[in-house]
Amino acid sequence: MKITPNSLTLNQLLGSANEQFAVPAYQRRYSWRVRQIDELIDDIDLLDGSDVHLLGSIVCLTGHHTAGINKLELVDGQQRLTTLCIILECIRQKLALDNEIEHATELGRLLSCKAFGGSALPKIALDSIDGTEYQRLIDKDFDESSDVFVNQNLYDAFDHLRTWIEDLSIEQIGRFLYKLQNQALIIRLDVGDAKDAFKLFETINNRGLRLSPTDIIKNFVLGNAARFGNEQLEQARNSWALLIKFLDGSDSDAFFRYYLISKTERRITKAQVIFEFKALFMNQVEEAKTLPDRHLYADEEETSDEELDEVTAIDDVVLPVRDEARIPFKQFLSHVVKSAKVFGEIIHVSSGDKKIDRHLRNLRMIKSAQTYGLLMHLRVGGLDDKTFVEVLKLTESFVLRRHVCRERANETETLFAKLCGVDRSNPIDEIKRAYREASPSDERFKLDFASANFTSNIIDRARYCLEQLESKRHGKHVELEVLGAEEVHVEHIIPQKIKTNKSKAEYGDWETYLGDKVTLLHPRMVSRIGNLTLFAGALNIGASNNPFANKKKSYQQSSILITKELSDMPSFKFKHVEERSAELADLAVERWPIP
């Protein structure tokens, strides 16, 4: 591995007119937060005398330099270098506004590159998913009152820095700028071979902050692609750029975990993701057979003691894949990207089919992440829409039953992992059989449903249940359709807070109204299904000795019948919560039957 290290000031790093740092499309979004930016600013601000501050290192994949623009692919350091360029750009714009033209022009030269006879180009080129928004923020090409940015971190960086700079005097800006340009050092590591650059990135970061599984897997894939050849490396770069696009806004680490579950038909823990992916790659990719040192990119990452305990507690960690199951690298990449696309559709409820999306939304409300491996397995395998909807319906009932009865999540995930081995062309009978065997009984489900506490962390599960029970009892829930899901919320009939002066002013004197044992019973009853309903808009109760009577007036106007019928009740106390919970539990057994 040939590495050319250079310790450079920011002036020296950005000073070459014919070099451009490129953040490639396969890199993740800009992710620094305001706190990290402030820490960097403080580090520079606190420099005293001739002190220097080491900003860290960047890894550049370089080719042979020419007289034109030389693009340096940033394998590592894009977050840090992007932040530095944002700081310099915001300062440049401030200096230009204050007629400090000479200093603004000097910064402009640092922030651009230019070949002889060519046009000026940005010093840092975001070819990544952030590229368009980055340029809009530089150009201030947006309306603060209405425009929404996909990458809030990027917007916050510009907004925070512009606000900070606005409060500084020209002298303060000058002092900070001098320190930043001349006393902040960056170690630039130039690597000419792609496979070495990606391995170096992983090695450097493993000595410092722990990398995410996604970062390590990316460098593992790109590093090995470089060893396979230039064509495979370009395929890997393009494929990873697509993967980043499909997974945008979702947890990419979770994707790889569920992808591996779908491939191995076993429950995979977070601690196992990197090892299992490397094992899958090395045993499945055809080109990996030719690697002279197959261990180089397949070593297991260091784990914490807690993770080690989790790994060693599970049998058969090594993935048994036969040589005859090998596929070309291109096909392997294609399957990973296709799976990422499906995962993104599941997470964002964006399959494009209304029926499918309705049930995906339901599963999200229930909190059924354990199902993602199976759903990916079926969808990537080409299961038709009609059958997929049937699977989703069955899965809703099964998962809700297990959640309500507090079955162990690990066991539920293990069951779904095993189901990834079903015949994707005809999965219904096998799925029904598995669900039937693992479903809690009707009697247990009914008892647990009536006594379950739908606390704030699972309030969407309560909302799903109420929507479905409204539909079961009364047919279409008009208000939900007209106003949309976001306008309808879960309403606590007896409020969550009843003792404070503020709660009494807003919701009425429920403490007096509910009578004896209120302190004991309220925490037990307030989150039960019988005390919950659906409502759109806000209730205006006000202080009252009979606050339920005031609530009834609003309930009477509701188009959601499960709420409207509450207005027929003369009172509503803890015994009514129990009665209504039992009544809704009877309906629940009918609505979510055992397959």
XYZ file of C-alpha atoms in Angstrom:
595
model
C 0.000 0.000 0.000
C 1.620 3.256 -1.152
C 0.463 6.260 0.883
C 1.638 9.833 0.502
C 0.939 11.692 3.783
C 1.065 15.485 4.015
C 0.443 17.727 7.018
C -1.226 20.831 5.585
C -2.788 24.051 6.766
C -6.210 24.800 5.338
C -4.620 27.385 3.041
C -2.235 24.746 1.720
C -4.935 22.069 1.417
C -7.246 24.283 -0.639
C -4.558 26.379 -2.299
C -3.921 24.280 -5.422
C -5.904 25.866 -8.254
C -6.173 22.646 -10.280
C -7.407 20.259 -7.568
C -11.037 19.549 -6.778
C -12.244 17.409 -3.875
C -15.170 15.260 -4.994
C -17.672 13.745 -2.575
C -18.849 10.747 -4.623
C -22.452 9.659 -5.038
C -21.950 6.555 -2.909
C -21.267 8.634 0.228
C -23.992 9.219 2.810
C -25.632 12.569 3.436
C -23.978 15.387 5.338
C -24.640 14.522 8.979
C -22.791 16.984 11.222
C -25.007 18.684 13.767
C -24.759 22.181 15.202
C -23.039 20.847 18.339
C -20.165 19.389 16.297
C -19.801 22.629 14.325
C -19.667 24.652 17.542
C -17.005 22.330 18.948
C -14.870 22.871 15.842
C -15.308 26.652 16.079
C -14.367 26.608 19.780
C -11.250 24.533 19.058
C -10.079 27.152 16.553
C -11.134 30.136 18.649
C -9.208 28.942 21.691
C -5.871 28.648 19.883
C -3.306 30.813 21.618
C -0.191 32.318 20.061
C 1.452 29.921 17.617
C -0.523 26.865 18.798
C -1.916 24.565 16.138
C -5.000 22.370 16.108
C -5.147 19.010 14.310
C -8.475 18.729 12.529
C -7.882 15.087 11.640
C -7.163 13.295 8.391
C -8.719 12.924 4.981
C -8.162 10.060 2.551
C -8.035 10.972 -1.135
C -8.112 8.509 -4.005
C -5.847 10.177 -6.558
C -4.710 9.527 -10.091
C -1.830 11.023 -12.052
C -1.967 14.807 -11.866
C -2.356 16.721 -15.132
C -2.494 20.371 -16.155
C -6.298 20.315 -16.034
C -8.633 19.844 -13.076
C -7.559 16.872 -10.970
C -10.481 15.307 -9.124
C -9.581 13.800 -5.772
C -12.188 11.293 -4.634
C -12.834 11.791 -0.910
C -12.929 8.305 0.556
C -12.808 9.709 4.095
C -13.192 13.203 5.523
C -16.109 14.489 3.474
C -18.058 15.570 6.586
C -15.131 17.560 7.974
C -14.072 19.116 4.675
C -17.642 20.015 3.725
C -18.065 21.782 7.073
C -14.845 23.755 6.581
C -15.970 24.855 3.121
C -19.370 25.903 4.482
C -17.635 28.015 7.148
C -15.372 29.668 4.566
C -18.252 30.279 2.161
C -20.418 31.912 4.846
C -17.495 34.129 5.877
C -16.778 35.007 2.214
C -20.368 36.125 1.689
C -20.293 38.237 4.863
C -17.020 39.920 3.825
C -18.433 40.668 0.384
C -21.499 42.328 1.943
C -19.245 44.442 4.173
C -17.134 45.588 1.169
C -14.079 43.621 2.276
C -13.641 42.761 -1.402
C -9.957 41.802 -1.324
C -10.403 39.302 1.512
C -13.622 37.974 -0.007
C -11.826 37.436 -3.328
C -8.994 35.596 -1.566
C -11.491 33.180 0.012
C -13.215 32.819 -3.350
C -9.938 31.578 -4.823
C -9.582 28.990 -2.035
C -13.137 27.798 -2.597
C -12.740 27.324 -6.349
C -10.501 25.576 -8.816
C -9.743 26.469 -12.411
C -7.821 24.908 -15.255
C -5.972 27.120 -17.719
C -8.531 28.495 -20.142
C -11.413 26.879 -18.234
C -14.215 28.123 -16.022
C -14.031 28.306 -12.253
C -15.495 25.273 -10.456
C -16.268 24.682 -6.750
C -13.325 23.417 -4.720
C -15.536 20.750 -3.194
C -17.965 19.027 -5.554
C -20.856 17.221 -3.940
C -21.758 14.575 -6.488
C -23.665 12.976 -3.636
C -27.357 13.020 -2.826
C -26.853 16.415 -1.119
C -25.442 18.161 -4.189
C -28.479 20.173 -5.279
C -29.419 21.358 -1.800
C -25.803 22.288 -1.025
C -25.664 24.593 -4.063
C -29.074 26.123 -3.289
C -27.899 26.944 0.228
C -24.725 28.564 -1.088
C -26.742 30.612 -3.596
C -29.500 31.345 -1.030
C -31.903 30.049 -3.642
C -34.815 29.254 -1.339
C -37.732 30.766 0.541
C -37.196 30.424 4.299
C -40.927 30.624 4.996
C -42.000 27.803 2.686
C -39.133 25.695 1.318
C -38.361 22.418 3.041
C -34.939 20.781 2.794
C -34.565 17.029 2.793
C -31.282 17.252 4.697
C -32.097 19.366 7.741
C -28.519 19.008 9.017
C -27.181 20.740 5.902
C -29.695 23.576 6.209
C -28.950 23.963 9.928
C -25.196 24.179 9.249
C -25.590 27.117 6.847
C -28.240 28.818 8.978
C -26.288 28.446 12.217
C -23.002 29.642 10.727
C -24.571 32.629 9.005
C -26.231 33.647 12.268
C -22.961 33.225 14.183
C -20.949 35.238 11.656
C -23.550 38.004 11.545
C -22.894 38.725 15.221
C -19.112 39.062 14.762
C -17.212 42.239 14.022
C -14.845 42.395 11.037
C -11.907 42.233 13.460
C -13.280 39.102 15.139
C -13.863 37.464 11.761
C -10.300 38.320 10.730
C -8.770 36.785 13.856
C -10.823 33.597 13.539
C -10.147 33.311 9.820
C -6.372 33.642 10.296
C -6.336 30.831 12.848
C -8.549 28.624 10.686
C -6.470 29.116 7.553
C -2.992 28.972 9.109
C -3.113 27.151 12.449
C -5.576 24.321 11.761
C -3.807 21.288 10.291
C -5.206 18.434 8.247
C -3.339 15.216 7.469
C -3.964 14.489 3.802
C -3.367 10.872 2.841
C -3.132 10.356 -0.920
C -3.654 6.789 -2.126
C -3.404 5.800 -5.749
C -5.051 2.382 -5.542
C -8.792 2.205 -4.786
C -8.618 -1.025 -2.791
C -5.937 0.492 -0.568
C -7.930 3.707 -0.103
C -11.017 1.891 1.139
C -9.033 -0.364 3.463
C -7.143 2.653 4.822
C -10.433 4.391 5.590
C -11.615 1.462 7.687
C -8.247 1.099 9.444
C -8.044 4.783 10.396
C -11.591 4.972 11.689
C -11.345 1.757 13.678
C -8.605 3.457 15.690
C -10.936 6.298 16.607
C -14.707 6.663 16.542
C -16.562 3.452 15.882
C -17.858 3.237 12.335
C -21.440 2.271 11.599
C -22.055 -1.159 10.031
C -23.136 0.602 6.826
C -19.813 2.480 6.557
C -17.786 -0.689 7.095
C -19.878 -2.721 4.654
C -19.596 0.030 2.019
C -15.817 0.080 2.231
C -15.694 -3.697 2.275
C -17.756 -3.894 -0.938
C -15.929 -1.071 -2.732
C -12.541 -2.285 -1.569
C -13.110 -5.773 -2.894
C -14.681 -4.400 -6.073
C -11.427 -2.521 -6.686
C -9.568 -5.808 -6.342
C -11.868 -7.421 -8.913
C -11.165 -4.711 -11.510
C -12.104 -1.227 -12.712
C -15.387 -2.338 -14.262
C -16.546 -3.962 -11.025
C -15.461 -0.917 -9.012
C -17.556 1.370 -11.204
C -20.522 -1.006 -10.839
C -20.091 -0.958 -7.077
C -19.924 2.843 -6.952
C -23.073 3.204 -9.047
C -24.899 0.498 -7.108
C -24.047 2.051 -3.758
C -25.240 5.448 -4.966
C -28.608 3.845 -5.810
C -28.697 2.072 -2.469
C -28.135 5.373 -0.635
C -30.956 6.925 -2.656
C -33.404 4.099 -1.914
C -32.560 4.061 1.799
C -32.651 7.849 2.209
C -34.571 8.719 5.352
C -34.411 5.187 6.757
C -31.993 3.313 9.001
C -29.443 1.746 6.640
C -27.947 -0.362 9.450
C -31.397 -1.849 10.050
C -31.701 -2.586 6.327
C -28.541 -4.679 6.315
C -29.699 -6.566 9.393
C -33.039 -7.478 7.835
C -31.411 -8.178 4.479
C -29.144 -10.724 6.164
C -32.102 -12.212 8.033
C -33.885 -12.684 4.715
C -30.803 -14.338 3.202
C -29.770 -16.564 6.103
C -33.223 -17.423 7.488
C -31.807 -16.806 10.961
C -32.157 -14.012 13.483
C -29.160 -11.693 13.145
C -28.253 -9.301 15.956
C -26.798 -5.840 15.440
C -23.427 -7.089 16.645
C -23.357 -9.786 13.962
C -24.248 -7.671 10.917
C -20.714 -6.881 9.705
C -19.375 -10.404 10.187
C -22.425 -12.015 8.574
C -22.339 -9.704 5.550
C -18.660 -10.388 4.968
C -19.261 -14.118 5.315
C -22.157 -13.953 2.853
C -20.086 -11.978 0.365
C -17.016 -14.201 0.575
C -19.020 -17.404 0.269
C -21.513 -16.267 -2.370
C -19.709 -13.930 -4.806
C -18.070 -15.822 -7.661
C -15.121 -13.440 -7.993
C -14.283 -13.768 -4.289
C -12.919 -17.269 -4.974
C -9.989 -15.739 -6.825
C -8.852 -13.456 -4.016
C -5.405 -14.586 -2.876
C -5.997 -13.387 0.688
C -9.685 -13.946 1.315
C -9.249 -13.085 4.985
C -8.154 -9.493 4.324
C -11.634 -8.021 4.163
C -13.391 -10.768 6.082
C -11.948 -10.306 9.552
C -14.511 -9.943 12.324
C -14.782 -6.474 13.827
C -14.007 -5.839 17.475
C -17.100 -5.925 19.662
C -17.945 -4.685 23.097
C -18.289 -7.157 25.962
C -22.077 -6.882 25.781
C -22.097 -7.568 22.052
C -19.645 -10.446 22.472
C -21.969 -12.075 24.974
C -24.823 -11.665 22.517
C -22.825 -13.225 19.686
C -21.509 -16.191 21.632
C -24.954 -16.959 22.986
C -26.191 -17.854 19.497
C -25.280 -21.058 17.713
C -24.126 -21.429 14.101
C -22.643 -17.938 13.691
C -20.739 -18.947 10.546
C -22.912 -18.885 7.454
C -22.913 -22.205 5.585
C -23.065 -21.349 1.864
C -22.034 -23.934 -0.745
C -19.734 -23.047 -3.610
C -22.367 -24.036 -6.180
C -24.585 -21.243 -4.847
C -22.101 -18.589 -6.016
C -23.258 -15.760 -8.246
C -21.395 -13.021 -10.162
C -20.515 -9.854 -8.248
C -22.795 -7.799 -10.508
C -25.754 -10.049 -9.676
C -24.947 -9.880 -5.955
C -24.948 -6.067 -6.104
C -28.195 -6.031 -8.046
C -29.933 -8.126 -5.399
C -28.700 -5.910 -2.553
C -29.886 -2.762 -4.361
C -33.262 -4.308 -5.223
C -33.684 -5.283 -1.579
C -32.808 -1.724 -0.505
C -35.486 -0.389 -2.845
C -38.090 -2.711 -1.345
C -36.971 -1.903 2.205
C -37.331 1.814 1.482
C -40.852 1.251 0.141
C -41.797 -0.722 3.247
C -40.376 1.854 5.655
C -41.799 4.874 3.824
C -45.092 3.171 2.883
C -44.477 4.012 -0.752
C -45.044 0.898 -2.847
C -47.368 2.806 -5.178
C -50.255 0.386 -4.562
C -52.955 1.839 -2.285
C -53.979 -1.463 -0.730
C -50.407 -2.506 -0.033
C -49.524 0.909 1.387
C -52.569 0.883 3.660
C -51.423 -2.379 5.234
C -47.793 -1.272 5.394
C -48.981 1.781 7.308
C -50.899 -0.484 9.653
C -47.819 -2.607 10.314
C -45.769 0.508 10.988
C -48.366 1.721 13.499
C -48.336 -1.638 15.258
C -44.506 -1.499 15.417
C -43.773 -4.675 13.520
C -40.154 -4.262 12.407
C -39.588 -7.987 13.015
C -41.527 -8.667 9.808
C -39.237 -6.688 7.480
C -36.967 -9.588 6.536
C -39.884 -11.755 5.461
C -41.639 -8.933 3.615
C -38.426 -8.138 1.724
C -37.927 -11.812 0.904
C -41.421 -12.067 -0.589
C -41.434 -8.752 -2.433
C -37.951 -9.076 -3.918
C -38.921 -12.571 -5.032
C -41.739 -11.140 -7.139
C -44.775 -12.127 -5.083
C -47.907 -10.784 -6.814
C -49.766 -7.854 -5.257
C -52.928 -9.789 -4.369
C -51.069 -12.493 -2.466
C -48.817 -9.919 -0.818
C -51.883 -8.058 0.503
C -53.177 -11.338 1.937
C -49.838 -11.913 3.664
C -49.926 -8.386 5.094
C -53.443 -8.892 6.483
C -52.487 -12.152 8.151
C -49.327 -10.569 9.520
C -51.226 -7.637 11.038
C -53.406 -9.972 13.098
C -50.546 -12.224 14.116
C -48.148 -9.470 15.180
C -50.819 -7.498 17.047
C -51.823 -10.599 19.006
C -48.235 -11.311 20.005
C -47.545 -7.680 20.931
C -50.696 -7.352 23.046
C -49.912 -10.619 24.830
C -46.330 -9.426 25.416
C -44.671 -12.345 23.663
C -40.875 -12.027 23.427
C -39.779 -9.881 20.488
C -36.673 -12.022 19.882
C -38.812 -15.125 19.489
C -41.136 -13.294 17.098
C -38.155 -12.178 15.007
C -36.735 -15.715 14.987
C -40.047 -17.032 13.668
C -40.107 -14.476 10.849
C -36.488 -15.292 10.022
C -37.354 -18.966 9.577
C -40.303 -18.002 7.376
C -37.855 -16.405 4.916
C -37.412 -19.937 3.637
C -41.014 -20.218 2.398
C -41.794 -20.824 -1.240
C -42.228 -17.293 -2.576
C -44.545 -18.447 -5.343
C -47.058 -19.992 -2.892
C -46.393 -18.869 0.699
C -49.900 -18.568 2.182
C -50.459 -22.079 3.554
C -47.043 -22.269 5.218
C -47.393 -18.766 6.697
C -50.870 -19.544 8.030
C -49.626 -22.723 9.648
C -46.723 -20.937 11.339
C -48.938 -18.080 12.541
C -51.563 -20.503 13.854
C -49.034 -22.450 15.895
C -47.489 -19.303 17.443
C -50.651 -17.248 18.036
C -51.861 -16.653 21.606
C -55.269 -18.179 22.310
C -58.466 -16.161 21.908
C -59.089 -16.182 25.660
C -55.624 -14.897 26.465
C -55.752 -12.259 23.724
C -59.127 -10.999 24.929
C -57.987 -10.691 28.557
C -54.686 -9.043 27.660
C -56.295 -6.660 25.162
C -58.728 -5.414 27.806
C -55.965 -4.883 30.387
C -53.182 -3.633 28.076
C -51.693 -0.201 28.697
C -51.343 1.763 25.454
C -48.728 4.193 26.710
C -47.322 7.146 24.759
C -44.550 5.094 23.103
C -47.120 2.795 21.473
C -49.977 5.264 21.031
C -49.976 4.591 17.270
C -50.784 0.965 18.053
C -53.826 2.153 19.990
C -54.780 4.378 17.101
C -54.556 1.458 14.682
C -56.731 -0.688 16.979
C -59.368 2.026 17.341
C -59.464 2.642 13.585
C -59.942 -1.052 12.894
C -62.565 -1.488 15.616
C -64.443 1.535 14.273
C -64.448 -0.130 10.889
C -65.489 -3.485 12.380
C -68.378 -2.028 14.344
C -69.616 0.799 12.169
C -68.175 0.409 8.688
C -66.348 3.322 7.084
C -64.895 5.922 9.456
C -65.879 9.054 7.540
C -63.861 11.556 9.540
C -60.646 9.621 9.019
C -61.184 9.594 5.267
C -62.083 13.284 5.010
C -59.429 14.760 7.263
C -56.631 12.283 6.767
C -54.732 10.297 9.366
C -52.625 13.219 10.583
C -55.695 15.218 11.635
C -57.120 12.455 13.785
C -55.543 11.699 17.149
C -56.033 9.353 20.072
C -58.142 11.013 22.742
C -57.991 10.036 26.412
C -61.552 10.263 27.701
C -60.343 10.547 31.296
C -57.307 12.822 30.797
C -53.746 11.702 31.402
C -53.217 14.510 33.929
C -55.943 15.365 36.399
C -54.257 16.667 39.581
C -52.490 19.893 38.628
C -54.148 23.290 38.655
C -53.402 23.639 34.953
C -55.029 20.304 34.100
C -58.095 21.210 36.147
C -58.388 24.537 34.341
C -58.115 22.870 30.924
C -59.893 19.551 31.449
C -62.140 20.077 34.445
C -62.025 18.698 37.974
C -61.762 14.999 37.123
C -60.154 14.223 40.465
C -63.313 15.162 42.358
C -65.586 13.723 39.659
C -63.925 10.267 39.777
C -64.229 10.035 43.560
C -62.550 7.555 45.889
C -59.416 5.591 44.986
C -58.604 8.003 42.144
C -54.915 8.051 43.071
C -54.739 4.257 42.912
C -56.942 3.639 39.867
C -56.035 6.500 37.532
C -52.504 5.235 36.652
C -53.915 1.744 36.034
C -56.848 2.773 33.870
C -55.869 5.903 31.964
C -54.049 4.093 29.111
C -56.437 1.169 28.665
C -58.244 0.799 25.357
C -61.600 1.507 27.040
C -60.402 5.011 27.951
C -59.273 5.820 24.429
C -61.115 7.013 21.364
C -60.451 8.846 18.111
C -61.068 12.541 17.675
C -60.285 15.308 15.205
C -59.553 18.831 16.368
C -59.332 20.141 19.925
C -61.700 19.777 22.863
C -62.581 22.909 24.811
C -63.621 21.540 28.187
C -62.914 24.189 30.787
C -63.291 23.838 34.545
C -66.372 21.883 35.564
C -67.578 19.631 38.374
C -68.807 17.224 35.716
C -66.144 17.456 32.985
C -67.442 14.422 31.083
C -70.722 16.232 30.468
C -68.764 18.962 28.705
C -66.766 16.462 26.654
C -69.979 14.820 25.483
C -70.921 17.979 23.592
C -67.834 17.657 21.404
C -68.182 13.892 21.030
C -71.760 14.385 19.803
C -70.425 16.316 16.782
C -67.927 13.629 15.729
C -68.388 11.616 12.549
C -66.392 8.767 14.101
C -69.152 6.637 15.522
C -67.033 4.914 18.169
C -66.589 8.416 19.616
C -70.085 9.732 18.889
C -71.685 6.899 20.855
C -69.872 8.090 24.001
C -72.241 11.064 24.054
C -75.091 8.675 24.945
C -73.428 7.689 28.207
C -74.708 9.527 31.310
C -71.293 9.328 33.003
C -67.817 7.950 32.484
C -65.758 6.657 35.393
C -63.324 3.836 36.038
C -65.989 1.118 35.944
C -66.965 2.370 32.482
C -63.340 2.093 31.352
C -63.354 -1.575 32.411
C -66.708 -2.270 30.770
C -65.746 -0.563 27.523
C -62.339 -2.318 27.477
C -64.036 -5.712 27.811
C -66.525 -4.820 25.081
C -63.775 -3.731 22.678
C -61.764 -6.856 23.551
C -64.683 -9.021 22.350
C -64.600 -7.129 19.059
C -60.808 -7.511 18.873
C -61.018 -11.305 18.913
C -63.340 -11.114 15.906
C -61.282 -8.474 14.083
C -57.912 -10.193 14.534
C -58.647 -13.934 14.441
C -56.150 -16.789 14.562
C -55.498 -17.844 10.923
